[in-house]
PDB file of C-alpha atoms and ligand atoms in Angstrom:
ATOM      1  CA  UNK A   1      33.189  56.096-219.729  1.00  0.00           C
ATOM      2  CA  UNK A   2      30.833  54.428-217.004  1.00  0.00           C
ATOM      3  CA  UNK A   3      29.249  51.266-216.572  1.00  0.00           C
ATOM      4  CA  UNK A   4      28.002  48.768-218.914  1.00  0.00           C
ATOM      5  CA  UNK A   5      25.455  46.248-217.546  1.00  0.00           C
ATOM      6  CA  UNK A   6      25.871  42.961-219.858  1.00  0.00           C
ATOM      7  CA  UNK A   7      23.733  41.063-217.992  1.00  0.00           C
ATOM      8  CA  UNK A   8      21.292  40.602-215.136  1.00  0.00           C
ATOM      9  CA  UNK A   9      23.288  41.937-212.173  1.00  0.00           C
ATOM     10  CA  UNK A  10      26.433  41.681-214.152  1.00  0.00           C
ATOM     11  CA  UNK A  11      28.585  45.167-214.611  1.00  0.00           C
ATOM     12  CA  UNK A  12      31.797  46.134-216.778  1.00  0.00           C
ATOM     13  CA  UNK A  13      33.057  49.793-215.217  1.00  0.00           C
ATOM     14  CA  UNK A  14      35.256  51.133-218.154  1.00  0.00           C
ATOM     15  CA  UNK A  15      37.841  54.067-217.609  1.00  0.00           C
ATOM     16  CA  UNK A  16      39.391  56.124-220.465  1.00  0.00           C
ATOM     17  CA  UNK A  17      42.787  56.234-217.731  1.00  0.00           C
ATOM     18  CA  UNK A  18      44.727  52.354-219.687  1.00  0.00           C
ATOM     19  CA  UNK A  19      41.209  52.081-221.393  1.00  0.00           C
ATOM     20  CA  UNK A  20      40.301  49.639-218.120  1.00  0.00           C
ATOM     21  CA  UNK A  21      37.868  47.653-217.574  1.00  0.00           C
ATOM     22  CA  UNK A  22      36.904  46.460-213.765  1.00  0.00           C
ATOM     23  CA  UNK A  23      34.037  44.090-212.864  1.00  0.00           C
ATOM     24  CA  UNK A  24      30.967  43.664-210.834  1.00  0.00           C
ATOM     25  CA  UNK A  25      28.612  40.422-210.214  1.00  0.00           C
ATOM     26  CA  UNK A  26      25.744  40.657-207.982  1.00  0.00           C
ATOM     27  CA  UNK A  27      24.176  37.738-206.565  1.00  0.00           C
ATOM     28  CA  UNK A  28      21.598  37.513-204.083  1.00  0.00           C
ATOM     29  CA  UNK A  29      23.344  37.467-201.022  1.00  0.00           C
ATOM     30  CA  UNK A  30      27.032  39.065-201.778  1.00  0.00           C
ATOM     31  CA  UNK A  31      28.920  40.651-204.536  1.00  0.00           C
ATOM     32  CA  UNK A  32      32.161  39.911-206.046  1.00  0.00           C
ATOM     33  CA  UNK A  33      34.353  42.488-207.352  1.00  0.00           C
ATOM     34  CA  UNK A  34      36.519  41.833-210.479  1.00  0.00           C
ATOM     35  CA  UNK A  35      39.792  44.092-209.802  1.00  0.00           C
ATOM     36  CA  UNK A  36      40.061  47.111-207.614  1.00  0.00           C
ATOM     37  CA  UNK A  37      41.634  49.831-209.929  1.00  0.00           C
ATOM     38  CA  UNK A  38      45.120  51.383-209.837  1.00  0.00           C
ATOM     39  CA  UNK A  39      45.344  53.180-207.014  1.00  0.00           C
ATOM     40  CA  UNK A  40      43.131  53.591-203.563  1.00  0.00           C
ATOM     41  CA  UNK A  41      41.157  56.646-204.901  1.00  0.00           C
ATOM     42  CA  UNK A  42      40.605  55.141-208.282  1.00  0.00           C
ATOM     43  CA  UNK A  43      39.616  52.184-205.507  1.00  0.00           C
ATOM     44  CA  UNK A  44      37.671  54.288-203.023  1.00  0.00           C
ATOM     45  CA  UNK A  45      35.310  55.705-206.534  1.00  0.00           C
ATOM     46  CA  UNK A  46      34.831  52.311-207.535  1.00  0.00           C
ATOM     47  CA  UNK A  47      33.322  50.979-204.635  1.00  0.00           C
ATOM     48  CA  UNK A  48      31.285  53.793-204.009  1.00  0.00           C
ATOM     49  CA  UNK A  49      30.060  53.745-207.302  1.00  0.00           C
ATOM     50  CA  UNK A  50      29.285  49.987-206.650  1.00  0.00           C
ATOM     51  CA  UNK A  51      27.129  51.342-203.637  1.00  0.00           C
ATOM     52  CA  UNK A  52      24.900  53.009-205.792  1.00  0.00           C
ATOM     53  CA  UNK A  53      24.071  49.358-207.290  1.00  0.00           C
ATOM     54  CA  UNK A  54      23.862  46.832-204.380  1.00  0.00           C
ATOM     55  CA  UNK A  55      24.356  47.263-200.516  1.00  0.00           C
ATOM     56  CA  UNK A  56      25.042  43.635-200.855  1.00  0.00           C
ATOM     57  CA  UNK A  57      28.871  42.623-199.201  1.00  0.00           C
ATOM     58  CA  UNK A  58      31.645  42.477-201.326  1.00  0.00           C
ATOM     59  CA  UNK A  59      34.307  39.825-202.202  1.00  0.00           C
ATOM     60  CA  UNK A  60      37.330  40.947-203.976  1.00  0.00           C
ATOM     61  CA  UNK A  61      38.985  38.614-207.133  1.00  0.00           C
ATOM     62  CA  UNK A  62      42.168  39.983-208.453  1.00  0.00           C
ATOM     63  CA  UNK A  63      43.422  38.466-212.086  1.00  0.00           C
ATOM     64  CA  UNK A  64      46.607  39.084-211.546  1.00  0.00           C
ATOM     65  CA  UNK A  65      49.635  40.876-210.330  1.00  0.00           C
ATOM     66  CA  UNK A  66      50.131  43.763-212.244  1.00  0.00           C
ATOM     67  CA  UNK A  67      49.693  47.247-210.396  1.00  0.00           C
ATOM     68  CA  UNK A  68      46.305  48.407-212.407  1.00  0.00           C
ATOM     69  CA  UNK A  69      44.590  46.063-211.589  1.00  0.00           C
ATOM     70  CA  UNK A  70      45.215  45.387-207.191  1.00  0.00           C
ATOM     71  CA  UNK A  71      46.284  48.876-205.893  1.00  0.00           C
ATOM     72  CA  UNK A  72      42.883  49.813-205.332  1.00  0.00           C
ATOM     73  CA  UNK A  73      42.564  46.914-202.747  1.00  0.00           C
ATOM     74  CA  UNK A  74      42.904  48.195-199.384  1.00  0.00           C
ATOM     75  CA  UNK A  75      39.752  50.387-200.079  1.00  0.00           C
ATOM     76  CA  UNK A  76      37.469  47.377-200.067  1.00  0.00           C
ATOM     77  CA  UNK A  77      38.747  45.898-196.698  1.00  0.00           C
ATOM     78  CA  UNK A  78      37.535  44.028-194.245  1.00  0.00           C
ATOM     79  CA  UNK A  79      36.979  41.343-196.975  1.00  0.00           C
ATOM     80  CA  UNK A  80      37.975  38.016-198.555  1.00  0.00           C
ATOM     81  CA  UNK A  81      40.349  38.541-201.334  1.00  0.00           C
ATOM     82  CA  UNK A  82      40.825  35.990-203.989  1.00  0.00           C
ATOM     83  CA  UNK A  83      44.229  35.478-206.421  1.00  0.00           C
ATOM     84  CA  UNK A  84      46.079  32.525-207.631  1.00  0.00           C
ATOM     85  CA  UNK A  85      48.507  31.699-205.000  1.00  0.00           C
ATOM     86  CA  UNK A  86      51.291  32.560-207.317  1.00  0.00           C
ATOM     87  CA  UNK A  87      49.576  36.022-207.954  1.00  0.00           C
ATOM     88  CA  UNK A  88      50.170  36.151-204.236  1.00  0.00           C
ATOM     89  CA  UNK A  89      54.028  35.468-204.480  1.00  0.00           C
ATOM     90  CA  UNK A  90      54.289  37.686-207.357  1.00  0.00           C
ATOM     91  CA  UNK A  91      52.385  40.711-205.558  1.00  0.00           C
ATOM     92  CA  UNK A  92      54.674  39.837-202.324  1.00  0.00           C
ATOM     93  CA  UNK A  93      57.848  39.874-204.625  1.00  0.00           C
ATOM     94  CA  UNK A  94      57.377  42.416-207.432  1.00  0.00           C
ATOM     95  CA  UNK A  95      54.693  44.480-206.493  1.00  0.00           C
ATOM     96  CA  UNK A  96      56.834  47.326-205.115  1.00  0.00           C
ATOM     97  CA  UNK A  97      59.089  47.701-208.230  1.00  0.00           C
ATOM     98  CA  UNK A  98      56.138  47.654-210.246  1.00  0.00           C
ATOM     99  CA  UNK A  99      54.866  50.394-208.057  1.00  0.00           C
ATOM    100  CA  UNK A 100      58.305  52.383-209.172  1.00  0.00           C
ATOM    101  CA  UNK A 101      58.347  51.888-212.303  1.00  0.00           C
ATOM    102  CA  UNK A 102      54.734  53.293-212.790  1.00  0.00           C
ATOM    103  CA  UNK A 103      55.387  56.192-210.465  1.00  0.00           C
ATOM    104  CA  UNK A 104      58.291  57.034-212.484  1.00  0.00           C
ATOM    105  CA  UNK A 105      55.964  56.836-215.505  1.00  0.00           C
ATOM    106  CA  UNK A 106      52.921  58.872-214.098  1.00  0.00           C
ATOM    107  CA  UNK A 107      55.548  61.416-212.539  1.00  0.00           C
ATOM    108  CA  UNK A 108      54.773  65.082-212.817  1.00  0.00           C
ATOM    109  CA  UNK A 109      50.561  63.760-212.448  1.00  0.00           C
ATOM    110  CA  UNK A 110      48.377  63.328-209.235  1.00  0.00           C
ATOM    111  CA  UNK A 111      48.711  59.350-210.504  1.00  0.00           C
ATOM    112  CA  UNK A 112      51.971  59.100-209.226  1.00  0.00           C
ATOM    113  CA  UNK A 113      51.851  60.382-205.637  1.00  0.00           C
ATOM    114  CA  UNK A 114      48.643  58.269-205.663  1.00  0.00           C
ATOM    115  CA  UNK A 115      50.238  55.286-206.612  1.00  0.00           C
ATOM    116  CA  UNK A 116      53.147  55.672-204.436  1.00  0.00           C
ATOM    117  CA  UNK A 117      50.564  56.211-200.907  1.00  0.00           C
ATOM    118  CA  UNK A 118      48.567  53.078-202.030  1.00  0.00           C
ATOM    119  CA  UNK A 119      48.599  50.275-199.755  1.00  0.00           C
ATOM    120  CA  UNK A 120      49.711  47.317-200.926  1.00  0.00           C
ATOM    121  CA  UNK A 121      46.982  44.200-200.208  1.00  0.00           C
ATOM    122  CA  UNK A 122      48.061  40.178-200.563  1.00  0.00           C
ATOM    123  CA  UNK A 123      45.507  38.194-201.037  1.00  0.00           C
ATOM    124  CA  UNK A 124      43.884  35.919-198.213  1.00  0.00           C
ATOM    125  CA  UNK A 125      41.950  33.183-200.431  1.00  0.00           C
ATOM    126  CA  UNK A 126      44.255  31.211-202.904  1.00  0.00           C
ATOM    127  CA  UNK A 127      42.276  29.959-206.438  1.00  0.00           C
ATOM    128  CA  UNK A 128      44.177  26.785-206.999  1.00  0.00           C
ATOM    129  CA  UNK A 129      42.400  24.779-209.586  1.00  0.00           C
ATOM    130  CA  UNK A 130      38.514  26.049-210.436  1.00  0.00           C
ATOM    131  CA  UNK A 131      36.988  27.920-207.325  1.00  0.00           C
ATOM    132  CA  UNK A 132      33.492  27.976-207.079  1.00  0.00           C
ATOM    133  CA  UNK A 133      31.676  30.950-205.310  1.00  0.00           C
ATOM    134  CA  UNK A 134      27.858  31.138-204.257  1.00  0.00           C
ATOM    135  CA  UNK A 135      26.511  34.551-204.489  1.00  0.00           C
ATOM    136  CA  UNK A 136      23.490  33.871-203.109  1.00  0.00           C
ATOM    137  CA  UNK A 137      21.480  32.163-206.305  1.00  0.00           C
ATOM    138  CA  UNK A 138      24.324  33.026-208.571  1.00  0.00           C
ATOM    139  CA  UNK A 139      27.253  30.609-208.625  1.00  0.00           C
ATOM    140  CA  UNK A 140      30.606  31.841-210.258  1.00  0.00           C
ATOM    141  CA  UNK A 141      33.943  29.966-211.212  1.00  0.00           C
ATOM    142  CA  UNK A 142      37.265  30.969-210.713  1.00  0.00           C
ATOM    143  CA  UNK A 143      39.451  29.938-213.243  1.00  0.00           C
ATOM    144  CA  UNK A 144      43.183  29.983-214.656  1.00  0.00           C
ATOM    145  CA  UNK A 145      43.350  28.914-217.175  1.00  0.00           C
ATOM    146  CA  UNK A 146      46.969  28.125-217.684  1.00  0.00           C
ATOM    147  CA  UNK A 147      49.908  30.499-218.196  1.00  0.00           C
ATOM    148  CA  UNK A 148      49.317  33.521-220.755  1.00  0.00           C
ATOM    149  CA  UNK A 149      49.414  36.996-219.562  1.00  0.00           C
ATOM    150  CA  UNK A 150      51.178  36.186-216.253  1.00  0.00           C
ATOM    151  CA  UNK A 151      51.117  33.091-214.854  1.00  0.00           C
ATOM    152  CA  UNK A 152      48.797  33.196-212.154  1.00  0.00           C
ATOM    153  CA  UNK A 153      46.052  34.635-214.642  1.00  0.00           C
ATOM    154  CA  UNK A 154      42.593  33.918-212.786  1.00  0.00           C
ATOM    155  CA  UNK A 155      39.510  34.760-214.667  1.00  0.00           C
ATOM    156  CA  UNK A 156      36.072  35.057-213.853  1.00  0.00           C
ATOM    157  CA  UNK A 157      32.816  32.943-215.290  1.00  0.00           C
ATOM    158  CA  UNK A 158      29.110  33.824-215.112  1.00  0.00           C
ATOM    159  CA  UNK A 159      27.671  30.740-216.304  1.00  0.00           C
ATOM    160  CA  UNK A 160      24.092  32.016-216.076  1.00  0.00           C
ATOM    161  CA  UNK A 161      24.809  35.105-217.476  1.00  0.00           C
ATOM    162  CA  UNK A 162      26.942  34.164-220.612  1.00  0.00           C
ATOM    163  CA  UNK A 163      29.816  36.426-219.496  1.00  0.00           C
ATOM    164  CA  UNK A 164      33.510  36.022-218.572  1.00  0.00           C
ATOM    165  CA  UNK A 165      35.559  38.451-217.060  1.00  0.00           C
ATOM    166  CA  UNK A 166      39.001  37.071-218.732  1.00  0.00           C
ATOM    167  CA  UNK A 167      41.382  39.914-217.454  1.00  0.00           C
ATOM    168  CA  UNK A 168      44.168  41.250-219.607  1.00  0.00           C
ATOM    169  CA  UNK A 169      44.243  37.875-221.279  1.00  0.00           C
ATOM    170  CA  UNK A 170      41.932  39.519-223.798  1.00  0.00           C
ATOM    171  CA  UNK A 171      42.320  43.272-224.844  1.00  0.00           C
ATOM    172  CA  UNK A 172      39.965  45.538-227.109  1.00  0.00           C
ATOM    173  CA  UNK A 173      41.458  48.612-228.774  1.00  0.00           C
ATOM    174  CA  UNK A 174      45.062  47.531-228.588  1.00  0.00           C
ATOM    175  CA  UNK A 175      46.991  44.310-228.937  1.00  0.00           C
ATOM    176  CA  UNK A 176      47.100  41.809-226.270  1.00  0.00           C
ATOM    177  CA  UNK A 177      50.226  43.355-223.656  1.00  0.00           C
ATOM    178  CA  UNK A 178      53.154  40.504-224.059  1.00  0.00           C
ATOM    179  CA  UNK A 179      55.522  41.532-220.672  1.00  0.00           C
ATOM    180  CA  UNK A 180      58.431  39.625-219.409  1.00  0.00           C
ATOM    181  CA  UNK A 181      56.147  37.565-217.397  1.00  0.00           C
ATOM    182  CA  UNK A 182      54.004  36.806-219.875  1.00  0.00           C
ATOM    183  CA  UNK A 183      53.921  33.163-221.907  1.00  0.00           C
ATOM    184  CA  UNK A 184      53.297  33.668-225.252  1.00  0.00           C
ATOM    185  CA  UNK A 185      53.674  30.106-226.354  1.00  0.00           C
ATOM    186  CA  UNK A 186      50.918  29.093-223.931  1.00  0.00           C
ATOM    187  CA  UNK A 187      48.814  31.768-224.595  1.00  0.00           C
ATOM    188  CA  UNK A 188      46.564  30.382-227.458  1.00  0.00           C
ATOM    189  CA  UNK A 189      45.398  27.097-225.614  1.00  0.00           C
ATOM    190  CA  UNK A 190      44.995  28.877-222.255  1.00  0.00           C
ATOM    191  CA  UNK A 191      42.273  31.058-224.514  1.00  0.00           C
ATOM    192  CA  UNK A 192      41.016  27.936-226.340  1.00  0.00           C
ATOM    193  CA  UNK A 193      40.737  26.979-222.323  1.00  0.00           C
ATOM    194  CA  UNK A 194      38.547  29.895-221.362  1.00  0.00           C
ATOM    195  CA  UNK A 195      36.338  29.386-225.059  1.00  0.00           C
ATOM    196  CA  UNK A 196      35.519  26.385-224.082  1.00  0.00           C
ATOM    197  CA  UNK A 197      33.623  27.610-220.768  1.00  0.00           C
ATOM    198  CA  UNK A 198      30.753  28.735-223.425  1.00  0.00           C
ATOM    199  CA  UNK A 199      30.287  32.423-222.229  1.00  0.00           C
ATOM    200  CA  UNK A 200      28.887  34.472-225.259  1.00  0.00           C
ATOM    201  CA  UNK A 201      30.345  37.793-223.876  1.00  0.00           C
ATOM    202  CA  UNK A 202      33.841  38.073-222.956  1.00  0.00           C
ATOM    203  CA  UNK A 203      35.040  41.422-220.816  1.00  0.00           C
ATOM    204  CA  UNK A 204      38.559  42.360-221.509  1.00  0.00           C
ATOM    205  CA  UNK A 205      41.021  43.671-219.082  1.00  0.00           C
ATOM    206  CA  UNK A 206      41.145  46.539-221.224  1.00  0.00           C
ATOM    207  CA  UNK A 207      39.055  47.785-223.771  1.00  0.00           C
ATOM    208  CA  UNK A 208      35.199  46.845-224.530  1.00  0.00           C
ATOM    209  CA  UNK A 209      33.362  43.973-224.006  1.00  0.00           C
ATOM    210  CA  UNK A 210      33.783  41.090-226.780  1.00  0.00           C
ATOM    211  CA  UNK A 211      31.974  38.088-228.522  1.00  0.00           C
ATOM    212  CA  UNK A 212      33.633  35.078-228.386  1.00  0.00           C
ATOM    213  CA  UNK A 213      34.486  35.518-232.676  1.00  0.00           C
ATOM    214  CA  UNK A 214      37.097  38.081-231.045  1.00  0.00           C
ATOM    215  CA  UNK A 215      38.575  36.141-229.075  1.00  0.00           C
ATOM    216  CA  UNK A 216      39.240  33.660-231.560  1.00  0.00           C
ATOM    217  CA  UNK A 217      40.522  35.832-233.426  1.00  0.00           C
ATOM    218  CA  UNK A 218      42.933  37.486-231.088  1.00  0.00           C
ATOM    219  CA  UNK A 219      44.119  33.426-229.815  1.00  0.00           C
ATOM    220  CA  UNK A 220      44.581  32.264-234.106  1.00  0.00           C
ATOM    221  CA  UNK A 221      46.972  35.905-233.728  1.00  0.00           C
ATOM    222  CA  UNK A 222      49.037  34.940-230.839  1.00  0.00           C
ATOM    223  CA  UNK A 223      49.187  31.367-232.910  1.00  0.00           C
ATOM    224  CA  UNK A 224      50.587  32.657-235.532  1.00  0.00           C
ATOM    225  CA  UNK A 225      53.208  35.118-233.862  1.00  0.00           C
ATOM    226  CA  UNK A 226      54.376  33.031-231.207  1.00  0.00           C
ATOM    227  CA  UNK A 227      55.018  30.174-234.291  1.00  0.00           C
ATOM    228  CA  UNK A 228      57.156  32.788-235.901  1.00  0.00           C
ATOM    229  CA  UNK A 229      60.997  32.425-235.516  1.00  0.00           C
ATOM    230  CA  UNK A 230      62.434  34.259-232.483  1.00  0.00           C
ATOM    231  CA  UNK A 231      63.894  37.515-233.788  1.00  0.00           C
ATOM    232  CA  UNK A 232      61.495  38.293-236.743  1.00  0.00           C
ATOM    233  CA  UNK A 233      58.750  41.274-236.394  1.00  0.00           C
TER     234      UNK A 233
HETATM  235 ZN1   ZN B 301      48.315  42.957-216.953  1.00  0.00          ZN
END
């Protein structure tokens, strides 16, 4: 598991740990990092690893709330950090029973006492609406895309590069992860929303990096189960 480069400057990191998959877009004049890992080692060996790519400054863009995918924060500061302002509220709010329940998972492995030292990061730049960011000759968007997965989802386009980084509203390898904050009614159209930004490759959450035929297919599935009666399999 290592990195993938999909594009011109544009990097997938995949871990076998959840199957993740954090991002990387390098313009000319800064970088933006998409999520920031699990924990502040996982954290630390991501950014170092970006090192050995760019020397370029960082920006950080978290999709969402959920403790993979932020713990790894505090080991990319001083820098701007991007969420939905609700991804804010629901880091400031749930983030440290999040952090139990997944110590209490991991327990008996380094990943829990790692999880449980990690510093917990709010975000300092809210994405309300579509956030533009200049990279230095590479512009990206910012984008959520409705409620789905949480509902503060924020994903990440690369229009000159085809590729969206569409956090876990897209998963390879296993189905899509339906929690108690998720909206699985919504779903569908906030996936028909992110289709309709054109990119050609689509980088899941986690799992490997799709075509857009995937994704269709993964939004006509959530269709069809959230139209089934509540209570049936
Ligand atoms: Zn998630």
């Amino acid at each position: 598991m290592t990195w993938l480069e999909l594009a011109d400057g544009v990097h997938a990191r995949r871990y076998e740990h959840l199957d993740q998959t954090l991002g990387l877009v390098v313009g000319g004049e800064r970088c933006l990092v998409v999520d920031t890992g699990g924990d502040e080692v996982q954290g630390a060996q991501f950014a170092a690893e970006i090192r050995a790519i760019t020397a370029l400054p960082w920006t950080v863009v978290l999709t969402h709330a959920h403790f993979d995918h932020h713990f790894g924060t505090a080991a990319f500061l001083p820098c701007p950090v991007w969420a939905h302002a609700r991804c804010r509220a629901a880091l400031a709010r749930g983030a440290e029973a999040d952090r139990a329940e997944w110590v209490r998972r991991f327990a008996g492995t380094p990943r829990a006492d790692r999880l449980a030292a990690a510093r917990l990061v709010l975000p300092d730049h809210p994405v309300t609406g579509r956030v533009r960011l200049d990279l230095g000759g590479r512009v990206v968007e910012l984008v959520h895309p409705g409620p789905a997965h949480t509902d503060h989802d924020v994903a990440v386009h690369v229009p000159d590069a085809g590729v969206l980084f569409a956090g876990d509203l897209v998963e390879q390898g296993a189905p899509p992860s339906i929690g108690p904050d998720a909206s699985p009614q919504h779903w569908p159209a906030a996936l028909g929303r992110l289709l309709a930004l054109g990119a050609a490759t689509i980088v899941p959450g986690h799992g490997e990096p799709v075509d857009r035929a995937f994704v269709t297919a993964q939004r006509d599935e959530l269709s069809r189960s959230s139209a089934r009666p509540s209570g049936s399999a």
